[in-house]
Coordinates of C-alpha atoms in Angstrom, one line a residue:
M1 CA -22.2 -51.4 -28.9
D2 CA -20.1 -51.7 -26.0
L3 CA -21.3 -49.5 -22.7
F4 CA -18.0 -50.3 -21.0
N5 CA -15.0 -49.6 -23.3
Y6 CA -14.8 -46.7 -25.5
T7 CA -14.4 -47.1 -29.6
R8 CA -15.6 -44.5 -31.9
R9 CA -18.7 -45.8 -34.3
E10 CA -17.5 -46.5 -37.8
T11 CA -18.4 -44.4 -40.5
S12 CA -18.7 -43.7 -44.2
V13 CA -16.3 -40.7 -45.1
V14 CA -17.7 -37.2 -46.1
H15 CA -15.6 -34.9 -48.4
V16 CA -16.1 -31.3 -47.2
G17 CA -13.8 -29.3 -49.3
A18 CA -10.0 -30.4 -48.5
V19 CA -11.3 -30.9 -44.5
G20 CA -12.8 -34.9 -44.4
V21 CA -15.5 -36.0 -41.9
G22 CA -16.0 -39.5 -40.6
G23 CA -14.0 -42.7 -41.0
S24 CA -10.4 -42.2 -39.0
H25 CA -10.5 -38.0 -39.3
P26 CA -10.7 -37.0 -36.0
V27 CA -13.9 -35.1 -34.6
R28 CA -14.0 -31.9 -36.4
V29 CA -15.2 -28.6 -34.3
Q30 CA -17.3 -25.7 -35.9
S31 CA -19.1 -22.5 -35.3
M32 CA -21.6 -20.2 -37.2
T33 CA -21.2 -16.7 -38.0
N34 CA -23.8 -14.2 -36.7
T35 CA -23.0 -11.2 -38.8
S36 CA -24.6 -10.4 -41.8
T37 CA -24.1 -12.7 -45.0
M38 CA -24.4 -9.8 -46.9
D39 CA -21.4 -7.9 -45.2
T40 CA -18.6 -9.8 -46.6
E41 CA -16.0 -8.0 -44.6
A42 CA -17.7 -8.8 -41.5
C43 CA -18.2 -12.3 -42.4
V44 CA -14.4 -12.7 -43.4
E45 CA -13.1 -11.3 -40.5
Q46 CA -15.2 -13.3 -38.2
A47 CA -14.7 -16.5 -40.1
K48 CA -10.8 -16.2 -39.7
R49 CA -11.5 -15.6 -35.9
I50 CA -13.2 -18.7 -35.8
V51 CA -10.4 -20.9 -37.6
D52 CA -7.7 -19.0 -35.8
A53 CA -9.5 -20.3 -32.5
G54 CA -9.2 -23.8 -34.3
G55 CA -12.5 -24.1 -35.9
D56 CA -12.4 -26.7 -39.0
Y57 CA -15.3 -25.4 -40.6
V58 CA -17.3 -22.0 -40.6
R59 CA -21.2 -22.0 -41.0
L60 CA -22.8 -18.8 -42.5
T61 CA -26.9 -18.5 -42.5
T62 CA -28.2 -17.9 -46.0
Q63 CA -31.9 -16.5 -45.9
G64 CA -32.2 -15.6 -49.4
I65 CA -30.9 -15.9 -53.1
K66 CA -28.8 -13.0 -52.5
E67 CA -27.2 -14.2 -49.3
A68 CA -26.2 -17.5 -51.2
E69 CA -24.8 -15.8 -54.1
N70 CA -22.6 -13.4 -51.7
L71 CA -20.9 -16.7 -50.5
K72 CA -18.9 -16.3 -53.6
N73 CA -17.3 -13.1 -52.2
I74 CA -16.8 -14.3 -48.9
N75 CA -15.1 -17.4 -50.0
I76 CA -12.8 -15.7 -52.6
G77 CA -12.1 -13.1 -49.5
L78 CA -11.1 -15.9 -47.5
R79 CA -9.1 -18.2 -50.0
S80 CA -7.3 -14.9 -50.6
Q81 CA -5.9 -14.7 -47.4
G82 CA -4.9 -18.2 -47.1
Y83 CA -7.7 -19.2 -45.1
M84 CA -9.0 -22.8 -46.3
A85 CA -11.4 -23.7 -43.9
P86 CA -14.8 -25.1 -45.9
L87 CA -17.9 -23.0 -45.7
V88 CA -21.1 -24.1 -44.5
A89 CA -24.4 -22.5 -46.1
D90 CA -27.3 -23.0 -43.5
V91 CA -30.8 -22.8 -45.5
H92 CA -34.5 -22.8 -44.2
F93 CA -37.8 -22.3 -46.0
N94 CA -36.4 -22.0 -49.5
P95 CA -35.0 -24.8 -51.5
K96 CA -34.2 -22.6 -54.2
V97 CA -31.6 -20.7 -51.7
A98 CA -30.1 -24.4 -51.3
D99 CA -29.5 -24.8 -55.1
V100 CA -27.7 -21.4 -55.5
A101 CA -25.5 -22.1 -52.1
A102 CA -24.4 -25.4 -53.4
L103 CA -22.2 -23.6 -55.9
Y104 CA -20.4 -21.5 -53.4
A105 CA -20.3 -23.5 -50.2
E106 CA -18.4 -26.6 -49.5
K107 CA -21.5 -27.6 -47.3
V108 CA -25.2 -26.9 -47.3
R109 CA -27.3 -27.8 -44.3
I110 CA -31.0 -28.2 -45.1
N111 CA -33.4 -28.5 -42.4
P112 CA -36.1 -31.4 -43.2
G113 CA -38.8 -29.9 -41.3
N114 CA -39.0 -26.6 -43.7
Y115 CA -37.3 -27.6 -46.8
V116 CA -40.1 -28.2 -48.8
D117 CA -43.1 -28.5 -46.0
S118 CA -44.2 -24.7 -44.9
A119 CA -43.3 -23.3 -41.6
R120 CA -44.9 -25.7 -38.9
T121 CA -48.4 -24.1 -37.7
F122 CA -48.9 -26.4 -34.3
K123 CA -52.0 -27.1 -35.9
Q124 CA -53.6 -30.9 -35.4
L125 CA -53.7 -31.9 -39.1
E126 CA -54.3 -35.3 -40.2
Y127 CA -53.1 -37.2 -43.2
T128 CA -54.2 -40.4 -44.9
D129 CA -51.7 -42.7 -46.2
E130 CA -51.8 -41.6 -49.5
E131 CA -51.3 -38.1 -48.8
Y132 CA -48.4 -38.9 -46.6
A133 CA -46.9 -40.7 -49.7
Q134 CA -47.6 -37.7 -51.7
E135 CA -45.8 -35.7 -49.4
I136 CA -42.6 -38.0 -49.7
E137 CA -43.0 -37.6 -53.5
K138 CA -43.0 -34.3 -53.2
I139 CA -39.9 -34.2 -51.2
R140 CA -38.3 -36.5 -53.8
R141 CA -39.3 -34.2 -57.0
R142 CA -37.8 -31.2 -55.2
F143 CA -34.7 -32.8 -53.4
V144 CA -33.1 -35.1 -56.3
P145 CA -32.3 -32.0 -58.4
F146 CA -30.6 -30.5 -55.5
L147 CA -28.2 -33.6 -55.1
H148 CA -27.4 -33.2 -58.6
I149 CA -26.4 -30.1 -58.2
C150 CA -24.2 -31.1 -55.0
K151 CA -22.9 -33.6 -57.3
E152 CA -21.9 -31.9 -60.2
N153 CA -20.0 -29.0 -57.6
H154 CA -18.6 -31.6 -54.9
T155 CA -21.0 -30.2 -52.5
A156 CA -21.5 -32.1 -49.5
I157 CA -24.8 -31.8 -47.5
R158 CA -26.0 -31.8 -43.9
I159 CA -29.6 -33.2 -43.3
G160 CA -30.2 -31.1 -40.0
V161 CA -33.3 -32.0 -38.1
N162 CA -34.1 -29.5 -35.4
H163 CA -36.7 -30.6 -32.4
G164 CA -38.0 -27.1 -32.7
S165 CA -39.0 -27.2 -36.3
L166 CA -40.5 -30.6 -37.1
S167 CA -43.1 -30.3 -40.1
D168 CA -46.8 -30.9 -39.4
R169 CA -46.6 -34.0 -41.5
I170 CA -44.2 -35.4 -39.3
M171 CA -46.1 -34.4 -36.2
S172 CA -49.5 -36.0 -37.5
R173 CA -48.1 -39.4 -37.8
Y174 CA -45.2 -39.7 -34.8
G175 CA -45.8 -36.6 -32.7
D176 CA -43.1 -34.7 -30.6
T177 CA -41.0 -37.7 -30.2
P178 CA -37.4 -39.0 -31.0
A179 CA -38.9 -41.7 -33.5
G180 CA -40.6 -38.3 -35.5
M181 CA -37.2 -36.6 -35.5
V182 CA -35.3 -39.8 -36.9
E183 CA -37.8 -40.5 -39.7
S184 CA -37.8 -36.9 -40.6
C185 CA -34.4 -37.2 -41.3
M186 CA -34.4 -40.8 -42.8
E187 CA -37.1 -39.6 -45.4
F188 CA -34.1 -37.8 -46.7
L189 CA -31.4 -40.1 -46.2
R190 CA -33.3 -42.8 -47.9
I191 CA -33.6 -40.8 -51.1
C192 CA -29.8 -39.8 -50.6
V193 CA -29.1 -43.7 -50.8
E194 CA -31.4 -44.3 -53.8
E195 CA -29.7 -41.3 -55.4
E196 CA -26.0 -42.6 -54.6
F197 CA -25.4 -39.7 -52.9
T198 CA -22.8 -40.4 -50.1
D199 CA -21.3 -37.0 -49.0
V200 CA -24.0 -36.5 -46.4
V201 CA -23.6 -35.8 -42.6
I202 CA -26.8 -35.9 -40.4
S203 CA -27.7 -33.9 -37.0
I204 CA -30.8 -34.1 -34.8
K205 CA -30.4 -31.5 -32.2
A206 CA -32.9 -30.2 -29.3
S207 CA -32.4 -27.8 -26.3
N208 CA -33.6 -30.7 -23.8
T209 CA -30.4 -32.9 -23.4
V210 CA -32.5 -36.0 -22.9
V211 CA -34.4 -35.7 -26.1
M212 CA -31.3 -34.9 -28.0
T213 CA -29.0 -37.7 -26.8
R214 CA -32.1 -40.3 -27.0
T215 CA -32.9 -39.3 -30.4
V216 CA -29.4 -39.6 -31.8
R217 CA -28.9 -42.8 -30.5
L218 CA -31.9 -43.9 -31.9
L219 CA -31.0 -42.4 -35.3
A220 CA -27.6 -44.3 -35.3
E221 CA -29.4 -47.6 -34.4
V222 CA -32.0 -47.0 -37.4
M223 CA -29.2 -46.0 -39.6
E224 CA -27.6 -49.5 -38.4
Q225 CA -30.5 -51.3 -39.5
E226 CA -30.9 -49.8 -42.9
G227 CA -27.1 -50.4 -43.6
M228 CA -26.2 -46.7 -43.4
A229 CA -23.3 -45.1 -42.0
F230 CA -23.3 -41.6 -42.5
P231 CA -21.3 -39.4 -40.1
L232 CA -23.2 -37.5 -37.2
H233 CA -22.8 -33.8 -36.2
L234 CA -23.9 -33.1 -32.6
G235 CA -25.1 -30.2 -30.9
V236 CA -27.3 -28.9 -28.2
T237 CA -29.1 -26.1 -29.4
E238 CA -30.1 -23.2 -27.5
A239 CA -27.6 -24.1 -24.6
G240 CA -27.1 -20.4 -23.5
E241 CA -24.3 -18.8 -22.3
G242 CA -21.7 -18.9 -19.4
E243 CA -21.6 -21.8 -17.1
D244 CA -24.9 -23.1 -18.2
G245 CA -24.2 -23.1 -21.8
R246 CA -21.0 -24.9 -21.3
I247 CA -22.1 -27.6 -19.1
K248 CA -25.5 -28.1 -20.9
S249 CA -23.5 -28.7 -24.0
A250 CA -20.7 -30.9 -22.1
L251 CA -23.6 -33.2 -21.0
G252 CA -25.4 -33.9 -24.1
I253 CA -22.6 -33.8 -26.6
G254 CA -20.1 -35.7 -24.3
A255 CA -22.7 -38.2 -23.6
L256 CA -22.9 -39.2 -27.2
L257 CA -19.0 -38.8 -27.7
A258 CA -18.2 -41.0 -24.8
D259 CA -20.2 -43.8 -26.4
G260 CA -18.5 -43.2 -29.8
I261 CA -21.1 -41.3 -31.5
G262 CA -20.5 -38.1 -33.2
D263 CA -17.8 -37.0 -36.0
T264 CA -18.2 -33.1 -35.9
I265 CA -19.8 -30.7 -33.1
R266 CA -20.8 -27.6 -32.4
V267 CA -21.1 -26.2 -28.9
S268 CA -23.8 -23.1 -29.6
L269 CA -23.2 -20.5 -27.2
S270 CA -24.8 -17.2 -26.7
E271 CA -21.5 -15.6 -26.8
A272 CA -18.9 -14.5 -30.0
P273 CA -18.8 -17.6 -32.5
E274 CA -14.9 -18.0 -32.1
A275 CA -15.7 -18.7 -28.0
E276 CA -17.4 -21.7 -29.1
I277 CA -14.5 -23.6 -30.5
P278 CA -12.1 -23.9 -27.3
V279 CA -14.8 -25.2 -25.2
A280 CA -15.7 -27.7 -28.5
R281 CA -11.9 -28.5 -28.8
K282 CA -11.3 -29.2 -24.8
L283 CA -14.7 -31.7 -24.8
V284 CA -13.5 -33.5 -28.3
D285 CA -9.9 -33.8 -26.8
Y286 CA -11.3 -35.2 -23.7
I287 CA -13.4 -37.7 -24.7
A288 CA -10.4 -39.1 -27.3
S289 CA -8.2 -39.3 -24.3
R290 CA -9.8 -42.7 -23.8
Q291 CA -9.0 -44.0 -26.7
G292 CA -7.1 -47.6 -26.5
H293 CA -7.8 -47.6 -22.6
P294 CA -7.6 -51.1 -20.6
Y295 CA -10.3 -53.1 -21.3
I296 CA -13.3 -52.8 -18.5
P297 CA -15.1 -56.6 -18.0
G298 CA -18.6 -54.9 -17.7
N299 CA -21.7 -57.0 -18.2
E300 CA -25.0 -55.1 -19.4
A301 CA -28.1 -55.8 -17.5
P302 CA -30.8 -57.6 -18.7
G303 CA -33.6 -55.5 -19.6
F304 CA -31.6 -52.0 -19.8
N305 CA -32.9 -50.1 -22.6
Y306 CA -29.9 -48.0 -24.3
L307 CA -32.3 -46.4 -26.5
A308 CA -35.0 -45.2 -23.9
P309 CA -33.6 -46.3 -20.4
E310 CA -35.6 -45.6 -17.2
R311 CA -34.3 -44.7 -14.0
R312 CA -32.8 -47.6 -12.0
Q313 CA -35.0 -49.1 -9.2
T314 CA -33.5 -48.5 -5.6
T315 CA -34.7 -48.6 -2.3
P316 CA -34.4 -44.9 -0.9
V317 CA -32.2 -45.0 2.1
R318 CA -33.5 -41.4 4.1
N319 CA -33.6 -38.9 0.9
I320 CA -31.4 -40.7 -1.2
G321 CA -32.7 -43.6 -4.4
G322 CA -35.9 -44.3 -4.7
S323 CA -38.1 -41.5 -6.3
H324 CA -35.8 -38.6 -4.5
V325 CA -33.9 -36.3 -7.1
P326 CA -30.1 -36.8 -7.1
V327 CA -28.4 -35.8 -3.9
V328 CA -25.3 -33.6 -3.9
I329 CA -22.4 -34.5 -1.8
A330 CA -19.5 -32.0 -1.4
E331 CA -16.0 -32.0 0.5
R332 CA -14.9 -29.6 3.0
M333 CA -11.7 -31.3 4.7
D334 CA -10.1 -27.7 4.6
G335 CA -12.8 -26.8 7.2
L336 CA -14.0 -23.9 5.1
A337 CA -17.5 -23.0 4.4
N338 CA -17.3 -20.7 1.3
G339 CA -20.1 -22.3 -0.6
N340 CA -22.5 -20.5 -2.6
P341 CA -25.9 -20.3 -0.5
Q342 CA -28.1 -21.0 -3.6
F343 CA -26.6 -24.4 -4.1
T344 CA -26.3 -25.9 -0.8
P345 CA -25.0 -29.5 -0.7
D346 CA -27.1 -32.2 0.6
Y347 CA -24.4 -34.0 2.6
I348 CA -20.9 -32.8 3.4
Y349 CA -17.7 -35.4 3.4
A350 CA -15.4 -33.9 6.3
G351 CA -13.1 -36.6 6.4
Q352 CA -11.6 -37.5 9.7
A353 CA -13.0 -34.4 11.7
L354 CA -16.3 -32.4 11.9
P355 CA -15.7 -28.8 11.2
H356 CA -16.2 -26.5 14.4
E357 CA -19.2 -24.7 12.6
R358 CA -21.4 -26.9 10.5
E359 CA -23.1 -25.5 7.5
A360 CA -26.9 -24.8 8.1
G361 CA -29.5 -27.5 6.5
V362 CA -26.5 -29.6 5.7
E363 CA -25.7 -33.5 6.9
Y364 CA -22.3 -34.6 7.3
I365 CA -20.4 -37.5 6.4
I366 CA -17.3 -38.7 8.5
D367 CA -15.0 -41.7 7.9
E368 CA -16.4 -44.8 9.9
N369 CA -13.3 -44.8 12.4
Q370 CA -14.2 -41.3 13.5
W371 CA -17.9 -41.6 13.5
K372 CA -19.4 -41.3 17.4
G373 CA -23.0 -41.3 16.4
E374 CA -23.7 -37.6 16.5
A375 CA -27.1 -36.1 14.9
G376 CA -26.9 -35.4 11.7
T377 CA -23.8 -37.3 10.8
W378 CA -23.2 -40.5 8.9
P379 CA -20.3 -43.1 8.7
V380 CA -18.4 -43.8 5.5
F381 CA -16.6 -47.0 4.8
K382 CA -13.8 -47.8 2.5
Y383 CA -14.5 -50.6 0.0
S384 CA -12.0 -52.7 1.9
Q385 CA -14.2 -52.4 5.2
W386 CA -17.2 -54.2 3.7
K387 CA -17.2 -57.0 6.2
E388 CA -17.4 -54.2 9.2
L389 CA -20.7 -53.1 8.2
D390 CA -22.3 -55.4 10.7
E391 CA -20.3 -53.7 13.2
I392 CA -22.0 -50.0 13.2
S393 CA -25.9 -49.6 13.8
A394 CA -26.9 -46.4 11.4
E395 CA -29.8 -45.6 9.5
L396 CA -27.7 -44.6 6.6
K397 CA -23.8 -45.9 6.0
F398 CA -22.0 -44.7 2.4
M399 CA -19.4 -47.0 1.1
F400 CA -16.7 -46.1 -1.5
M401 CA -16.5 -49.0 -4.1
P402 CA -14.6 -49.4 -7.0
F403 CA -15.7 -51.9 -9.8
M404 CA -13.2 -54.0 -9.4
A405 CA -13.5 -54.7 -5.5
F406 CA -17.0 -55.7 -6.5
T407 CA -16.9 -59.3 -5.6
D408 CA -19.4 -62.2 -4.9
E409 CA -18.6 -61.6 -1.1
V410 CA -19.3 -58.0 -1.3
A411 CA -22.6 -58.5 -3.3
D412 CA -24.1 -60.9 -0.8
T413 CA -23.0 -58.4 2.2
L414 CA -25.1 -55.8 0.6
K415 CA -28.2 -58.1 0.2
R416 CA -28.3 -57.7 4.1
H417 CA -27.5 -54.2 4.1
P418 CA -30.2 -52.2 2.3
E419 CA -29.3 -49.1 4.3
V420 CA -25.6 -48.6 2.4
V421 CA -25.2 -46.2 -0.1
L422 CA -22.3 -46.9 -2.5
I423 CA -20.2 -44.3 -3.7
S424 CA -18.6 -45.4 -7.1
Q425 CA -15.1 -44.5 -7.6
S426 CA -12.6 -44.9 -10.4
N427 CA -9.2 -44.0 -11.3
H428 CA -9.4 -45.5 -14.8
A429 CA -8.8 -43.9 -18.2
N430 CA -12.2 -44.3 -18.8
R431 CA -14.2 -43.7 -15.6
L432 CA -17.4 -43.6 -17.0
G433 CA -16.7 -47.4 -18.2
E434 CA -15.9 -48.6 -14.6
H435 CA -19.1 -46.4 -13.3
R436 CA -21.4 -47.9 -15.5
A437 CA -19.9 -51.4 -15.2
L438 CA -20.6 -51.1 -11.3
A439 CA -24.2 -49.9 -11.6
H440 CA -24.8 -52.7 -13.9
S441 CA -23.2 -55.3 -11.7
L442 CA -25.7 -54.2 -9.2
M443 CA -28.7 -54.6 -11.4
V444 CA -27.4 -58.2 -12.5
E445 CA -27.1 -59.2 -8.6
G446 CA -30.8 -57.4 -7.8
L447 CA -29.1 -55.1 -5.8
R448 CA -30.9 -52.0 -5.1
N449 CA -28.8 -50.1 -3.0
P450 CA -28.6 -46.1 -4.2
I451 CA -25.3 -45.4 -6.3
V452 CA -23.4 -41.8 -6.0
F453 CA -20.8 -41.1 -8.6
F454 CA -17.6 -39.5 -7.2
Q455 CA -15.5 -37.7 -9.9
H456 CA -12.2 -36.7 -9.1
Y457 CA -10.6 -33.7 -10.7
A458 CA -7.3 -31.5 -10.2
E459 CA -8.8 -28.4 -12.4
E460 CA -7.6 -24.8 -11.8
E461 CA -10.0 -23.4 -14.4
E462 CA -13.6 -23.4 -13.8
E463 CA -14.3 -23.9 -17.7
D464 CA -12.2 -27.2 -17.6
L465 CA -13.9 -28.5 -14.5
Q466 CA -17.4 -27.6 -15.9
I467 CA -16.6 -29.4 -19.4
K468 CA -14.9 -32.5 -17.9
S469 CA -17.6 -33.2 -15.1
A470 CA -20.5 -32.7 -17.2
A471 CA -18.8 -35.2 -20.0
D472 CA -18.3 -37.6 -17.6
M473 CA -21.5 -37.4 -15.7
G474 CA -24.1 -37.1 -18.6
P475 CA -24.3 -40.8 -19.6
L476 CA -24.8 -41.6 -16.0
I477 CA -27.6 -39.4 -15.6
L478 CA -29.3 -40.0 -18.8
D479 CA -28.8 -43.8 -18.4
G480 CA -30.8 -43.4 -15.4
L481 CA -27.8 -44.6 -13.0
C482 CA -27.4 -41.4 -10.9
D483 CA -28.6 -41.0 -7.1
G484 CA -26.3 -38.5 -6.4
I485 CA -23.0 -36.5 -7.5
F486 CA -20.0 -36.2 -5.7
L487 CA -17.7 -33.7 -7.4
F488 CA -14.2 -33.7 -5.6
N489 CA -11.5 -30.9 -6.8
Q490 CA -8.2 -30.7 -5.7
G491 CA -7.1 -27.7 -7.6
S492 CA -7.7 -24.0 -6.5
L493 CA -11.2 -23.7 -7.5
T494 CA -13.5 -22.5 -4.5
H495 CA -16.0 -25.0 -3.2
A496 CA -18.9 -22.4 -4.5
V497 CA -17.6 -23.1 -7.9
V498 CA -17.7 -26.7 -7.5
D499 CA -21.1 -26.9 -5.8
S500 CA -22.8 -24.7 -8.7
T501 CA -21.0 -27.2 -10.9
A502 CA -22.6 -30.1 -9.4
F503 CA -25.9 -28.7 -9.1
S504 CA -25.9 -27.2 -12.6
I505 CA -25.1 -30.7 -14.0
L506 CA -28.1 -32.2 -12.5
Q507 CA -30.2 -29.5 -14.1
A508 CA -28.8 -30.0 -17.6
G509 CA -29.9 -33.4 -17.4
R510 CA -33.2 -32.8 -16.3
T511 CA -33.2 -34.7 -13.1
R512 CA -33.1 -31.8 -10.5
T513 CA -34.3 -28.2 -11.1
V514 CA -32.4 -25.7 -8.8
K515 CA -32.6 -22.3 -10.6
T516 CA -34.1 -20.7 -13.8
E517 CA -33.1 -22.1 -17.0
Y518 CA -32.3 -20.0 -19.7
I519 CA -33.0 -21.3 -23.2
S520 CA -30.8 -18.8 -25.7
C521 CA -29.9 -19.2 -29.4
P522 CA -26.0 -18.7 -29.9
G523 CA -27.3 -16.0 -32.8
C524 CA -26.5 -15.8 -36.6
G525 CA -27.1 -13.2 -39.6
R526 CA -30.7 -13.6 -39.1
T527 CA -30.6 -12.2 -35.4
L528 CA -31.8 -8.5 -35.7
F529 CA -31.0 -7.6 -32.0
D530 CA -28.2 -7.3 -29.7
L531 CA -28.9 -10.9 -28.3
Q532 CA -26.1 -11.2 -25.5
R533 CA -27.3 -7.5 -23.8
T534 CA -30.9 -9.0 -24.2
I535 CA -29.9 -12.0 -22.2
A536 CA -28.0 -10.6 -19.3
R537 CA -31.0 -8.0 -18.6
V538 CA -33.5 -10.7 -18.8
K539 CA -31.3 -13.0 -16.5
A540 CA -30.6 -10.0 -13.9
A541 CA -34.3 -9.6 -13.4
T542 CA -35.5 -13.1 -13.3
T543 CA -32.7 -15.4 -11.9
E544 CA -34.3 -15.7 -8.6
L545 CA -37.5 -17.6 -10.2
K546 CA -36.6 -20.8 -9.5
G547 CA -38.1 -23.7 -11.7
L548 CA -39.1 -21.3 -14.7
K549 CA -37.8 -21.9 -18.2
I550 CA -37.3 -18.6 -20.1
A551 CA -36.1 -18.5 -23.7
V552 CA -34.3 -15.7 -25.6
M553 CA -34.6 -16.4 -29.3
G554 CA -32.8 -14.6 -32.0
C555 CA -35.5 -15.6 -34.8
I556 CA -38.5 -17.7 -35.8
V557 CA -36.7 -20.6 -37.4
N558 CA -36.6 -22.5 -34.2
G559 CA -38.0 -20.3 -31.8
P560 CA -41.6 -21.1 -31.1
G561 CA -40.4 -25.1 -31.6
E562 CA -37.5 -25.0 -29.4
M563 CA -39.5 -22.7 -26.8
A564 CA -42.4 -25.4 -26.5
D565 CA -40.5 -26.6 -23.6
A566 CA -40.1 -23.1 -22.0
D567 CA -42.5 -21.0 -19.8
Y568 CA -41.9 -18.1 -21.6
G569 CA -40.3 -16.7 -24.5
Y570 CA -38.8 -13.5 -26.4
V571 CA -38.4 -14.0 -30.0
G572 CA -37.2 -11.6 -32.7
A573 CA -39.5 -11.1 -35.4
G574 CA -38.1 -8.7 -37.6
R575 CA -35.8 -5.7 -37.7
G576 CA -36.4 -4.1 -34.3
K577 CA -39.5 -6.1 -33.3
V578 CA -39.7 -8.6 -30.8
S579 CA -42.7 -11.5 -29.9
L580 CA -43.4 -12.6 -26.8
Y581 CA -44.7 -16.2 -26.0
K582 CA -46.2 -18.3 -23.2
G583 CA -45.3 -21.7 -24.1
K584 CA -45.7 -21.6 -27.6
V585 CA -48.6 -19.3 -28.1
C586 CA -47.5 -16.2 -29.0
V587 CA -49.3 -13.4 -26.6
E588 CA -47.8 -10.1 -27.9
K589 CA -46.5 -9.6 -31.6
N590 CA -44.1 -7.1 -33.0
I591 CA -42.9 -5.2 -30.0
P592 CA -40.4 -2.4 -30.5
E593 CA -37.0 -4.0 -29.1
E594 CA -36.5 -1.2 -26.6
E595 CA -40.0 -2.0 -25.1
A596 CA -39.5 -5.8 -25.5
V597 CA -37.7 -6.8 -22.1
E598 CA -39.9 -4.7 -20.0
R599 CA -43.0 -6.1 -21.7
L600 CA -41.7 -9.5 -21.1
L601 CA -41.0 -9.1 -17.3
R602 CA -44.4 -7.4 -16.8
F603 CA -46.2 -10.4 -18.8
I604 CA -44.7 -12.8 -16.2
R605 CA -45.5 -10.7 -13.1
E606 CA -49.1 -10.6 -14.3
D607 CA -48.8 -14.5 -15.1
K608 CA -47.1 -16.1 -11.8
G609 CA -47.6 -13.2 -9.4
T610 CA -44.0 -14.4 -8.0
F611 CA -41.7 -11.5 -8.3
S612 CA -41.8 -7.6 -8.3

């Protein structure tokens, strides 16, 4: 794979009804209904809204045989109104349901973690090699008849692995690792190949963007090693809603799309299903616009591990680089403060003149020709001024640096100036490629100067800035290259919006925690309470708890597994009932829904003693 030049991964074509995926087809976008699959009219109307918004596929949960059989009525209802988008049945726990769903849906999603295996127990189990082989044979005996049904009915399948629902068998051999998630998928894929069943799409999802991207990268590598080229479905599970849901999804999905990986995506938001489609479409279109860009002559640094990258080693300059969390630089050249006090930048670029009133707790960067050595201010050089670095003595210096301006002479100068923090800038159609190329050039030269990535936009809509900047920064953060982020927007968005976006990107990339993180599913037909209202109530009461992760999950399918990364969890346990968790341990079961939010807050108070 070329780290610096965008091309899509070559895959086979999968036929999903009349809407193919993979090969030369565009990246498909989809969503999932959250109505009861037994309510034909409600499902049809919601599916229509998803398609009208631009969705290519519509997924529906099928908890049991009766829900699977009702897909026939939903399909008829849609086709009779001229809606031909393929339907995807989502199956967990019961392979018999998948057999029935294959008769009425154009694609069936099964979860290897619970297709044959019972629900994960979170207990430490041991399997001998013989016992493990017997488990694989049990999968084969049950899975092959399903493939035959799919062949007869021209039904595609999705093998959908979720981080939160790996089987005890996989956990016993591989643990909670990317390798385990990949093997969970490959066990089923190998059977598909042996049975010559090729209409297969694969997904591996997690709420943790680092886990999700590393696992999908590894899956693509393992498939290539085994001669497979199946299309990939991408998604960040339980991403949440609002700003967090958009940024987290764009960062994780965008990081993979930017490397040409991914043939269909779902942006999982805890909002109305049709609200997911415009976000997904913007993300796909933004990445696709790089196709055919001018070539970037980057060189990958020896020792860089794309599948499991570590943070680039740098010499710390004050609070930048080394083991410090990435900094946020913001601009205030209009002289206005109007930032968000919750997200105060570490440095502010003021251009030619310092403001009359400076923001508390912030240091300032001003152009080198205006810098007078004032306390709390630092000079910044243009890339053409690299020869002038010797002329100014300062503990910290910044220098804007495009990749194409990084010459041998510049490299030699930087070796004498470890106090220089580079601000990587690019106007290239594939700015990611140039940012990566500069970082790798530093590694090739053995330079340890920290690097901040300058990202320039002209957006008028908050959502557009969130999607584009998160997608641009995702690979740089996940590759371990980022010592700081500098978002500059020439549109009408306020400094508060830009600052919040920058900090949220770092948190979504798991490099800097600045606020409470909410892990919440998008909801589906299994959800038996008002998910959006519940999330709003939990957020309102806990938003000041910096550093906590709180999960609000609609049902048990992924709940305890995805919540293993959360401090506290709220999980639907049945109609009108909720269970509370600390980590993956259930602490209260089957609480009446009307009492559950207050009980959760009371438990956090008692456990943390941090708020009233």
